[in-house]
Coordinates of C-alpha atoms in Angstrom, one line a residue:
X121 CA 0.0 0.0 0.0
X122 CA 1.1 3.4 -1.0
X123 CA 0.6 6.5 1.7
X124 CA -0.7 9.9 0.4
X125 CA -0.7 11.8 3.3
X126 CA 1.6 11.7 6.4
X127 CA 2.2 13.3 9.9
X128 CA -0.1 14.5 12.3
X129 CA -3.7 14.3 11.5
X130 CA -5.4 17.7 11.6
X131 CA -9.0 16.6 10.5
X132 CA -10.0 12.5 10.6
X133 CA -11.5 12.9 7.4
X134 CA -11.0 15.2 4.4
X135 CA -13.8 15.5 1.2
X136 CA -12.7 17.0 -2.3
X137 CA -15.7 17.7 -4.3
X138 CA -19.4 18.4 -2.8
X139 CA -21.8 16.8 -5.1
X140 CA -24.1 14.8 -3.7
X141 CA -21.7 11.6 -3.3
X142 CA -19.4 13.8 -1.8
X143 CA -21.7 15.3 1.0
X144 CA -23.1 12.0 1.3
X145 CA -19.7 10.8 2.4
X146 CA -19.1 13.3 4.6
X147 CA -22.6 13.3 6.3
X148 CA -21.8 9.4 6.9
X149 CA -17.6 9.9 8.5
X150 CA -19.5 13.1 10.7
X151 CA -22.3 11.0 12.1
X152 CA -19.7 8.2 12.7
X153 CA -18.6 11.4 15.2
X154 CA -15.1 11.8 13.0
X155 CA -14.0 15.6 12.2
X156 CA -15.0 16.2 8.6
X157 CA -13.4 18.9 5.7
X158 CA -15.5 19.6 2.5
X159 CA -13.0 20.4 0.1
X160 CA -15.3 22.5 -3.1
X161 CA -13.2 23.7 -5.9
X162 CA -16.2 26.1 -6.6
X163 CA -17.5 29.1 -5.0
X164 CA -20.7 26.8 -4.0
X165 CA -21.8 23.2 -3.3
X166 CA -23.4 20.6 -5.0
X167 CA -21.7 20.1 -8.6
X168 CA -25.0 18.7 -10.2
X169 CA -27.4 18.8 -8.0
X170 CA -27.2 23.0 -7.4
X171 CA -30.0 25.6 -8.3
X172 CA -29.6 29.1 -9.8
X173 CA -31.0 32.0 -11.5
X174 CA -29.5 30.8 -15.4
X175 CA -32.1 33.0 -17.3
X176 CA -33.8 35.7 -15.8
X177 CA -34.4 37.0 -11.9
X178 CA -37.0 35.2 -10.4
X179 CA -36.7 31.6 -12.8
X180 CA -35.0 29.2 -10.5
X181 CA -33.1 26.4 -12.5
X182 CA -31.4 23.6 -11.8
X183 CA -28.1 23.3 -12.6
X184 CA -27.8 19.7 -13.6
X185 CA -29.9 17.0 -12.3
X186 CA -33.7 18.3 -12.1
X187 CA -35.8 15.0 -11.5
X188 CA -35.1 12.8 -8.7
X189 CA -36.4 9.3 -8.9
X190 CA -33.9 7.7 -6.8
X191 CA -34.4 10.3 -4.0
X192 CA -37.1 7.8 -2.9
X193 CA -35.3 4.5 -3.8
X194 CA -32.2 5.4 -2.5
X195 CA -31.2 3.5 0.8
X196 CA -28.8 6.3 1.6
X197 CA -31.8 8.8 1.6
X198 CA -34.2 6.4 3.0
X199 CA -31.5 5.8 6.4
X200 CA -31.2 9.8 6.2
X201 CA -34.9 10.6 6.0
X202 CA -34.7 13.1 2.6
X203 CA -38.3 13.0 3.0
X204 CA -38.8 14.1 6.2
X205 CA -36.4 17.2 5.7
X206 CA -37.0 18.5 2.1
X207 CA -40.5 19.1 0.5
X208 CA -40.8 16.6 -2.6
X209 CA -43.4 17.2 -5.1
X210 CA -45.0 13.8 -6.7
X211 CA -46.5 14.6 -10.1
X212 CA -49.3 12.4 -11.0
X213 CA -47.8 11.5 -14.1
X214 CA -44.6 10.7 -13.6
X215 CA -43.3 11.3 -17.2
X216 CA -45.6 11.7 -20.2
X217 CA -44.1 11.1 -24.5
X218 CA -45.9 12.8 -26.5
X219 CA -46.1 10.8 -30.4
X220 CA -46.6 12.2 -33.8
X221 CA -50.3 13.2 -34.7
X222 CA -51.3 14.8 -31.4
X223 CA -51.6 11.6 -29.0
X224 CA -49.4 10.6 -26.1
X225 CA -48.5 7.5 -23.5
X226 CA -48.5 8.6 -20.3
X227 CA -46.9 6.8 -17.3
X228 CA -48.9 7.9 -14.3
X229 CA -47.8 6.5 -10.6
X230 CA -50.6 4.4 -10.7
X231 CA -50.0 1.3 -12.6
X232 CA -53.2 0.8 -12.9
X233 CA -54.4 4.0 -14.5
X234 CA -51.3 3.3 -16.7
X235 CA -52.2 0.2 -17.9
X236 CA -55.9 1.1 -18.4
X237 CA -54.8 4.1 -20.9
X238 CA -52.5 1.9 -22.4
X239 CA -55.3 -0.2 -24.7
X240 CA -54.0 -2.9 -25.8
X241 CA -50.7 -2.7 -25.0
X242 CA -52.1 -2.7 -21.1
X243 CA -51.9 -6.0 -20.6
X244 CA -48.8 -6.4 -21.9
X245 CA -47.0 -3.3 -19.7
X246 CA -48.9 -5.0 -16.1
X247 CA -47.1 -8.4 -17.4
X248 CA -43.7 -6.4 -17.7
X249 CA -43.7 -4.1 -14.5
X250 CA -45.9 -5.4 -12.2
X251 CA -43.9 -8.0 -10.6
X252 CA -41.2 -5.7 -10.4
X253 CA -43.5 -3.1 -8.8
X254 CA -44.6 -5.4 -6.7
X255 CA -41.0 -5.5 -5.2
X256 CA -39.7 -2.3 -5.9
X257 CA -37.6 -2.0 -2.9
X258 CA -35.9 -5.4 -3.9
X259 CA -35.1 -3.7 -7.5
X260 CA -33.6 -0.5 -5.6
X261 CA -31.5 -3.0 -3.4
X262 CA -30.0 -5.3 -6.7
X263 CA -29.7 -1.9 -9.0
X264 CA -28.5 0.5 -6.5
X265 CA -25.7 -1.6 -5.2
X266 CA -22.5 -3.4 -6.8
X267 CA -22.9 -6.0 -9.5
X268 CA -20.1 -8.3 -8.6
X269 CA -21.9 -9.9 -5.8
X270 CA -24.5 -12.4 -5.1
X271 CA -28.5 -10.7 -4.8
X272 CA -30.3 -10.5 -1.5
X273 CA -33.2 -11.6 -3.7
X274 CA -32.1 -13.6 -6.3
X275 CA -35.9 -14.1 -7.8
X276 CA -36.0 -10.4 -8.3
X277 CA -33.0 -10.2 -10.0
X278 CA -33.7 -12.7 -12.3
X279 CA -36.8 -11.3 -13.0
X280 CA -35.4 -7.7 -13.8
X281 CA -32.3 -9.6 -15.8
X282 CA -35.2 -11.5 -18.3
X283 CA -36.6 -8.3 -18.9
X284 CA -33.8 -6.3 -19.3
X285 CA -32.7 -9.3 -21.8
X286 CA -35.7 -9.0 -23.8
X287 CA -35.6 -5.2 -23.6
X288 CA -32.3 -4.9 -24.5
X289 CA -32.1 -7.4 -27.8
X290 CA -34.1 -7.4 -31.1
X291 CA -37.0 -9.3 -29.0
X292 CA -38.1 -6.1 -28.1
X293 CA -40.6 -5.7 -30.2
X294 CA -42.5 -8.3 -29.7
X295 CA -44.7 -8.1 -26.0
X296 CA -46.0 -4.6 -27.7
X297 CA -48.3 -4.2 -30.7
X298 CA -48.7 -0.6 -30.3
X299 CA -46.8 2.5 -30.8
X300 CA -47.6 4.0 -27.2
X301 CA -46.3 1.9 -24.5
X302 CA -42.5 0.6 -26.8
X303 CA -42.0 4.8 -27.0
X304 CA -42.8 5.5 -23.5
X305 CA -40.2 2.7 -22.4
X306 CA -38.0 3.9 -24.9
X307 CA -37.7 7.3 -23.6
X308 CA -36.6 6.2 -20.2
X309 CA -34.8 3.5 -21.2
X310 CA -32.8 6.5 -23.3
X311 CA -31.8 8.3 -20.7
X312 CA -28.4 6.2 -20.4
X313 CA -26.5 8.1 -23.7
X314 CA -26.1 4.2 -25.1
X315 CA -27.0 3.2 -28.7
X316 CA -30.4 0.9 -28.8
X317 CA -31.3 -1.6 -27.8
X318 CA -28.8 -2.8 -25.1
X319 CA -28.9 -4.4 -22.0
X320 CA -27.8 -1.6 -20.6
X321 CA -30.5 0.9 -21.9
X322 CA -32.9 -1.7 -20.7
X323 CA -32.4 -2.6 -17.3
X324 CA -31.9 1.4 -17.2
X325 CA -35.7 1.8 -18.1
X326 CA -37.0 -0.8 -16.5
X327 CA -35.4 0.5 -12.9
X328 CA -36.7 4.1 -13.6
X329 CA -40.0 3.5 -15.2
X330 CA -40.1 0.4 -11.8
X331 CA -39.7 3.6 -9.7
X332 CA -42.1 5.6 -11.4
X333 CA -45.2 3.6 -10.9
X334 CA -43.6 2.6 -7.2
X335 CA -43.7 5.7 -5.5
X336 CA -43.1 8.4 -8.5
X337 CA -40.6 10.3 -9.6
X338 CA -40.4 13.6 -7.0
X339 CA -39.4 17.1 -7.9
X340 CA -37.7 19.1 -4.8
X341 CA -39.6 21.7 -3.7
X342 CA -37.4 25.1 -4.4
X343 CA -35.1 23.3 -6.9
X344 CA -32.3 20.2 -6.7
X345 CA -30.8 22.7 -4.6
X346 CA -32.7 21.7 -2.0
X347 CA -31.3 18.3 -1.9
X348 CA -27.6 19.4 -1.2
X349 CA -28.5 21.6 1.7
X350 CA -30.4 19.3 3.8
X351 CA -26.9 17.5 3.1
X352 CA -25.1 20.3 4.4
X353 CA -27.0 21.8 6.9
X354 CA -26.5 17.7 8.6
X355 CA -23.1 18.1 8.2
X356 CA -22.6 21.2 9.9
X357 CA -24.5 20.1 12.9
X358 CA -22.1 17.3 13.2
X359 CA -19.1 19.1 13.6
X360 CA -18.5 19.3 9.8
X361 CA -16.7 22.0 7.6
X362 CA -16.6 23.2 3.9
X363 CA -13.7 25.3 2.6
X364 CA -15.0 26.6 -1.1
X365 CA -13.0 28.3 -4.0
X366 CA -10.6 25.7 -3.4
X367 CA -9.0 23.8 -6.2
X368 CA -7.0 20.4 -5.0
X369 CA -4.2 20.1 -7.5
X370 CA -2.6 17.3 -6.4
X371 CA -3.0 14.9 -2.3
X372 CA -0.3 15.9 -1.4
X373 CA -1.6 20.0 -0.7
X374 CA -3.9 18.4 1.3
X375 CA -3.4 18.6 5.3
X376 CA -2.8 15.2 7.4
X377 CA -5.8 13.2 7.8
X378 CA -6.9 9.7 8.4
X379 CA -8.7 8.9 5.5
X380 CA -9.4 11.2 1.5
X381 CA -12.9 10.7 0.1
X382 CA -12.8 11.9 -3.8
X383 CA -16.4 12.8 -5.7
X384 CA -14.2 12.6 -8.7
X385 CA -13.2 10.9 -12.1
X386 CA -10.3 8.2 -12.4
X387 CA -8.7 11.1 -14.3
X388 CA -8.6 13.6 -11.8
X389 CA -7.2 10.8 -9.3
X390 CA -4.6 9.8 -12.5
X391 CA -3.9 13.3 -12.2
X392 CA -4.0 14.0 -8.0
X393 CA -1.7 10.9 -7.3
X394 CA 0.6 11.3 -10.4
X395 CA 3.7 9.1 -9.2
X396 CA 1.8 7.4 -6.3
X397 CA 0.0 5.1 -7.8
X398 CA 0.6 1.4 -8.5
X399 CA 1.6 0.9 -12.2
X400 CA -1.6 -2.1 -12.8
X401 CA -3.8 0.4 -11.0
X402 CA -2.8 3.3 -12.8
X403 CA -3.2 1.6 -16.0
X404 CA -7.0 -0.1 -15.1
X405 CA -7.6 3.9 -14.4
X406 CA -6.4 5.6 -17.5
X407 CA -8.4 2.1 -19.5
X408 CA -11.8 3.7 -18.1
X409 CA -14.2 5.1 -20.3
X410 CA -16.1 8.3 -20.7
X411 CA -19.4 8.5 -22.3
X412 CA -21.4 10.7 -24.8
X413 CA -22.3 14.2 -23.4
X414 CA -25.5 16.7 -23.3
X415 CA -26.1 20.0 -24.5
X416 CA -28.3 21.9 -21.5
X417 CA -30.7 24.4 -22.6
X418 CA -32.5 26.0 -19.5
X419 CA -35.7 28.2 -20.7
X420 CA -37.5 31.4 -18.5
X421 CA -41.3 30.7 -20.4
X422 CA -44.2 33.3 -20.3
X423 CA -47.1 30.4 -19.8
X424 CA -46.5 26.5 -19.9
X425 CA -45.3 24.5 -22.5
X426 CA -48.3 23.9 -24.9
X427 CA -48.3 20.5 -25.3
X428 CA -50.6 19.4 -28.2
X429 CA -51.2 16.2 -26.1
X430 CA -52.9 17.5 -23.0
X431 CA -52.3 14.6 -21.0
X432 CA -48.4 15.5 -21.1
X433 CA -49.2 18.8 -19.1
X434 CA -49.3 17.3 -16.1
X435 CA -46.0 14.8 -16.5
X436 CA -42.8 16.4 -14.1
X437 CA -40.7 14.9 -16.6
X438 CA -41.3 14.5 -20.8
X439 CA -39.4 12.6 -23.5
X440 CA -39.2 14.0 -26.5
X441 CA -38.6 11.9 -29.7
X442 CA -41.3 10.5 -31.2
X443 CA -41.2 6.3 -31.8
X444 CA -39.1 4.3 -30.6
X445 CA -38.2 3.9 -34.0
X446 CA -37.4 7.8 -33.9
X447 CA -35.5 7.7 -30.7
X448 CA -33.7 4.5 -31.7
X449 CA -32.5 6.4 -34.5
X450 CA -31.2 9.2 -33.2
X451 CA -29.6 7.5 -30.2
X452 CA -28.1 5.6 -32.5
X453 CA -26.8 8.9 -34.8
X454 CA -25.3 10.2 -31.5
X455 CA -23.5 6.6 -30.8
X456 CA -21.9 6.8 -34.2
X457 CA -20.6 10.0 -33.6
X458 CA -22.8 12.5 -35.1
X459 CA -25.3 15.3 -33.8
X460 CA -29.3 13.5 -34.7
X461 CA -31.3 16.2 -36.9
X462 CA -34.5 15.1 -34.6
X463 CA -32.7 14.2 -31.2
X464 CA -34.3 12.8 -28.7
X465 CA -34.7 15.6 -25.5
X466 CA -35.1 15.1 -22.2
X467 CA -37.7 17.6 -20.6
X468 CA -38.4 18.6 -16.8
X469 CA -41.5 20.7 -15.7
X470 CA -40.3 21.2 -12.5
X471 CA -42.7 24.7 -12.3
X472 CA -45.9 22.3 -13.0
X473 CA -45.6 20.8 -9.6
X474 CA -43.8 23.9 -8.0
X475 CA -44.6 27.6 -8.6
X476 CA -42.0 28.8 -6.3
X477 CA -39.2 28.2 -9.6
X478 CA -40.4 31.2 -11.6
X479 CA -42.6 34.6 -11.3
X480 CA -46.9 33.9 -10.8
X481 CA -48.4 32.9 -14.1
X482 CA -44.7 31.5 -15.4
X483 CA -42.2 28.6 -16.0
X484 CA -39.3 27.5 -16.2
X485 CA -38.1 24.6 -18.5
X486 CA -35.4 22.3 -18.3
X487 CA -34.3 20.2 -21.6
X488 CA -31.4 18.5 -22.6
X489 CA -30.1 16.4 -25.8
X490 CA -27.6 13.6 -26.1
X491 CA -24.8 14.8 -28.2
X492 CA -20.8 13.4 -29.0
X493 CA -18.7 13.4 -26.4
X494 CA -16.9 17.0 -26.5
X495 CA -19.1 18.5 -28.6
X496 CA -19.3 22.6 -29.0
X497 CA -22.3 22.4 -31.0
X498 CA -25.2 24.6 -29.0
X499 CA -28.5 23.0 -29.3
X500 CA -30.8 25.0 -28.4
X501 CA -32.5 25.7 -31.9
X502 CA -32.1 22.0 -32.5
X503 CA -34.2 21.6 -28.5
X504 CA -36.4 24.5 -30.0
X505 CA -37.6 22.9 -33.3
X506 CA -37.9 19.6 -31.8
X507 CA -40.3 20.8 -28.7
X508 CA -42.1 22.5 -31.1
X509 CA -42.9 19.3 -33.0
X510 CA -45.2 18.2 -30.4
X511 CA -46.1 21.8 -28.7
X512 CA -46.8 24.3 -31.3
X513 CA -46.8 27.9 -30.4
X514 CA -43.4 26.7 -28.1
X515 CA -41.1 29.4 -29.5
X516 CA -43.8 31.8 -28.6
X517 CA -43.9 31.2 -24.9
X518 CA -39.5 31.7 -24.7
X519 CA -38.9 34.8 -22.5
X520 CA -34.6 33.8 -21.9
X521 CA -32.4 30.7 -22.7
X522 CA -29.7 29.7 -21.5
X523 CA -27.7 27.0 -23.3
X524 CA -24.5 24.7 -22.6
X525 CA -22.5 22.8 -25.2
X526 CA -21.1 19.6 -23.7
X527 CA -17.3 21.1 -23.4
X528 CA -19.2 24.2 -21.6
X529 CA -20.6 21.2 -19.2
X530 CA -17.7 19.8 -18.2
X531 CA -16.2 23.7 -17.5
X532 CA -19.0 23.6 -15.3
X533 CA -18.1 20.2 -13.5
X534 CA -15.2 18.9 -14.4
X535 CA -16.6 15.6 -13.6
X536 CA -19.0 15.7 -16.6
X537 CA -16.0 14.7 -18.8
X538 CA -16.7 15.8 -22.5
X539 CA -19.8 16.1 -20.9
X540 CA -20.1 13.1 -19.7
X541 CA -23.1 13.4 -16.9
X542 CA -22.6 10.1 -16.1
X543 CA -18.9 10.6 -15.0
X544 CA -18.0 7.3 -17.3
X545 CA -19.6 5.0 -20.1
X546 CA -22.6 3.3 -18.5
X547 CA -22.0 0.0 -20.7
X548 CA -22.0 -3.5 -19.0
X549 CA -18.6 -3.6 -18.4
X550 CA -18.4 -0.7 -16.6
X551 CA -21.1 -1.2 -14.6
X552 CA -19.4 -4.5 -12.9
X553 CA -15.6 -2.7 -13.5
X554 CA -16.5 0.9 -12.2
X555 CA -14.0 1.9 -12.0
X556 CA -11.8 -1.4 -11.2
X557 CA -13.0 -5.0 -11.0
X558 CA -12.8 -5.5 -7.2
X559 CA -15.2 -6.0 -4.7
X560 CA -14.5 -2.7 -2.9
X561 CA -13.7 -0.6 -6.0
X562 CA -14.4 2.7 -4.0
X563 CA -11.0 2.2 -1.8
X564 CA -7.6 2.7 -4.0
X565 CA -4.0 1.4 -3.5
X566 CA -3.1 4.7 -1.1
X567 CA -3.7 4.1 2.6
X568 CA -6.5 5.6 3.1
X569 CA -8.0 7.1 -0.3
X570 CA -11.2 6.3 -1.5
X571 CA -13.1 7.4 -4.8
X572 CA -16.5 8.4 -3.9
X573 CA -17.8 9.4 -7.1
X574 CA -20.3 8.2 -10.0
X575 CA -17.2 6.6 -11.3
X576 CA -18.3 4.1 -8.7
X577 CA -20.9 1.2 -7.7
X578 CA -23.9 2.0 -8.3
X579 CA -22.8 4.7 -11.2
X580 CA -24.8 7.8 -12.0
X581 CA -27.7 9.5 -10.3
X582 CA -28.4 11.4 -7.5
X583 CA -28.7 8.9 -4.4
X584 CA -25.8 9.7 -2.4
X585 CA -25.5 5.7 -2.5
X586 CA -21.4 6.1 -4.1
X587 CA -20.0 8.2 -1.1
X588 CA -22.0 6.1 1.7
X589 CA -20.4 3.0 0.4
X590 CA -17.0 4.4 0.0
X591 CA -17.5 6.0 3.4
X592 CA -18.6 2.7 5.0
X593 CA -15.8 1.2 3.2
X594 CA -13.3 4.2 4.9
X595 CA -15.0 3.2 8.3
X596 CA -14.6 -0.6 8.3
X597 CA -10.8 -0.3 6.7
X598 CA -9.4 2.7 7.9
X599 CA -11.3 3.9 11.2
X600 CA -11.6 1.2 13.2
X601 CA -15.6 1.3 12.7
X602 CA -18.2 -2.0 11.7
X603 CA -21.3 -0.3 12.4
X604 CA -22.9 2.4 10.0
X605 CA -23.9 5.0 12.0
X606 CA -27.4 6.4 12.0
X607 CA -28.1 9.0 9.7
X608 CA -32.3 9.8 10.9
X609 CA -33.3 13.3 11.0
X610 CA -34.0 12.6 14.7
X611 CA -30.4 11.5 15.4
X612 CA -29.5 15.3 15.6
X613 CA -26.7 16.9 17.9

């Protein structure tokens, strides 16, 4: 083993980075009563999960993630109570897709009402997700952990594995006849930045979509930002601290402490621990992949999105893309290396469900496309034109916009690599070797280093799930500690 950091501890723990995996580690090492420093290269917290004024004054964005499906799922939230400390608005449709010609399928949080709307394909979607429903928590515990290991419920996973086998192969058209109920899994299974079908894409939709008839897919009241101080605010009742406008260039700035958690990439750590690393280890790093990026587009709107389909209205989240044939398509484009002339977008409504995000009477809207990794290509005309496909009279309704290319994204975080929200390639390789095959690939060769990041077990999302294991991992190894502490809101100093 290789040590970073020598002498005289001055805090038991030290952070770099404050996205949610970061905070989530930290939260953990404070509640386990060690001293805890938040390093931030920025001049505020959160990386993804922030909120700000990106348009206009009054039009409350969020920075990066928007929707939070996991927040319910999420063990690491469920030990912490999210719930009981943040407001979390539960649309009744928990993402709607609207389709060519003016109709749309719409997946409400009742499976049920789902499957009724559905027609003919009804029977077909109950078949698919209500066994899966029926043991959501089970879904959360096989998805939302590491891979290499055996399940807790190995019927469950076998279930979700057949379906994501079907799913993700040519078989998938055949449990659906219609054109409804293929697109609306199609637009969530998209959401991974994967050419279609794959395994991957699959079990990626069938976890979210699992989610959104379990419980639904909740929208923070006052913006993601939410989220991250609920994180803090815990932290600094424990003793915690966070020093901002602080770049880490390499460990060895850092003070003496017991144990490193890093919310970042295996390039930043090739680049922290240059020299310090073993070479296998080193060379595993540098073999990880980045994904495909997004271009952002944030919009400051004068009414709501006039969806032709009014049942889409009411949906927190929308896909837009047309057929699964369309989406496949332009997934597909974006795989191969080009820009898709109708991309698929990914659309949040968070002002539906919260009026506090913009000015009485107006919105704000959150969209972003799949685009080649490092692209400088702004899309918003492209996110414009393809909105107003299904929402004529769209353009009208644009007050501001505010746009990022994928480069521009990963200026903003450098963890978004090319763009790259996923902080590496979510294929099925690197879902069992994120970012090493091991079966604690959080902790690295230095004494006491950990990554923390998305670049870890379980990969990308906002559930905090990537710092608590590293920090349990920290606790165990490191601090002398078997026991996970207790995280409850009512476990308070």
């Amino acid at each position: 083993m290789v040590t970073a950091r020598r002498g005289v501890p001055e805090v038991d723990a030290i952070v770099v980075g404050s996205g949610p995996n970061g905070l989530a580690a930290a939260v953990t090492l404070a509640r386990a009563g060690f001293s805890v420093r938040v390093y931030e290269k920025s001049a505020g917290v959160g990386g993804g999960a922030a909120t700000a004024e990106l348009t206009l004054p009054g039009f409350h964005h969020d920075v990066c993630s928007a929707v939070h499906p996991l927040a319910l799922a999420s063990e690491f939230f469920q030990r912490f109570g999210l719930a009981d400390r943040i407001e979390l608005a539960i649309p009744e449709v928990s993402y709607g897709h609207p389709l060519p010609g003016g109709t749309a399928g719409l997946a409400y949080r009742s499976l049920t009402r789902t499957v009724a709307e559905l027609g003919r394909d009804g029977a077909a979607w109950n078949r698919l997700f209500a066994p899966l429903v029926a043991h959501a928590e089970q879904v959360a515990q096989f998805t939302g952990a590491q891979l290499l290991r055996l399940p807790k419920h190995p019927v469950t996973a076998l279930r979700f594995g057949l379906r994501s086998l079907e799913q993700g192969s040519p078989l998938w058209g055949l449990r659906f006849s219609g054109e409804a109920a293929p697109a609306l899994l199609s637009g969530v299974s998209a959401h991974t930045i994967r050419s279609m079908p794959s395994i991957v894409t699959a079990g990626a939709g069938l976890t979210l979509a699992t989610y959104a008839h379990a419980g639904g897919w909740p929208i923070p009241v006052g913006g993601s930002g939410a989220i991250v101080t609920a994180l803090v605010d815990d932290l600094l009742a424990h003793g915690g601290e966070i020093v901002t406008s602080t770049e880490v260039r390499r460990l060895s700035e850092l003070p003496p402490a017991r144990v490193v958690m890093l919310d970042l990439t295996p390039r930043a750590l090739l680049r922290l621990a240059e020299g310090e690393l073993p070479g296998a280890y080193a060379r595993r790093l540098r073999a990880f992949r980045y994904g495909n990026g997004v271009a952002k587009v944030d919009f400051a709107l004068s009414g709501p999105v006039p969806w032709q389909a009014a049942g889409v209205r009411a949906a927190g989240t929308v896909h837009v893309g047309g057929t699964r044939a369309q989406i496949r398509r332009a997934e597909n484009t974006v795989a191969r290396g080009g820009h898709a002339e109708e991309p698929y977008v990914l659309v949040s409504q968070p002002s539906r469900t919260d009026p506090s995000r913009a000015p009485a009477g107006q919105h704000t809207l959150w969209a972003y496309t799949h685009v080649p990794r490092g692209s400088t290509i702004d899309q918003t005309e492209a996110i414009v034109r393809q909105i107003e496909r299904y929402a004529p009279g769209f353009r009208d309704t644009i007050l501001a916009s505010a746009g990022r290319t994928a480069t521009e994204m990963e200026q903003l975080n450098p963890n978004y690599v090319g763009g790259d929200i996923s902080a590496g390639e979510v294929s099925l390789t690197q879902l069992v070797r994120r970012p090493v095959l091991s079966t604690d690939p959080w902790r690295t060769p230095l004494s006491g280093v950990y990554l923390c990041s998305s670049s870890t077990p379980p990969g990308p999302g906002v559930h905090g799930l990537a710092g608590w294991y590293a920090a349990l991992s920290a606790l165990r190894h490191d601090l002398g500690v078997r026991t996970a502490p207790d995280l409850s809101p009512t476990n308070q100093k």
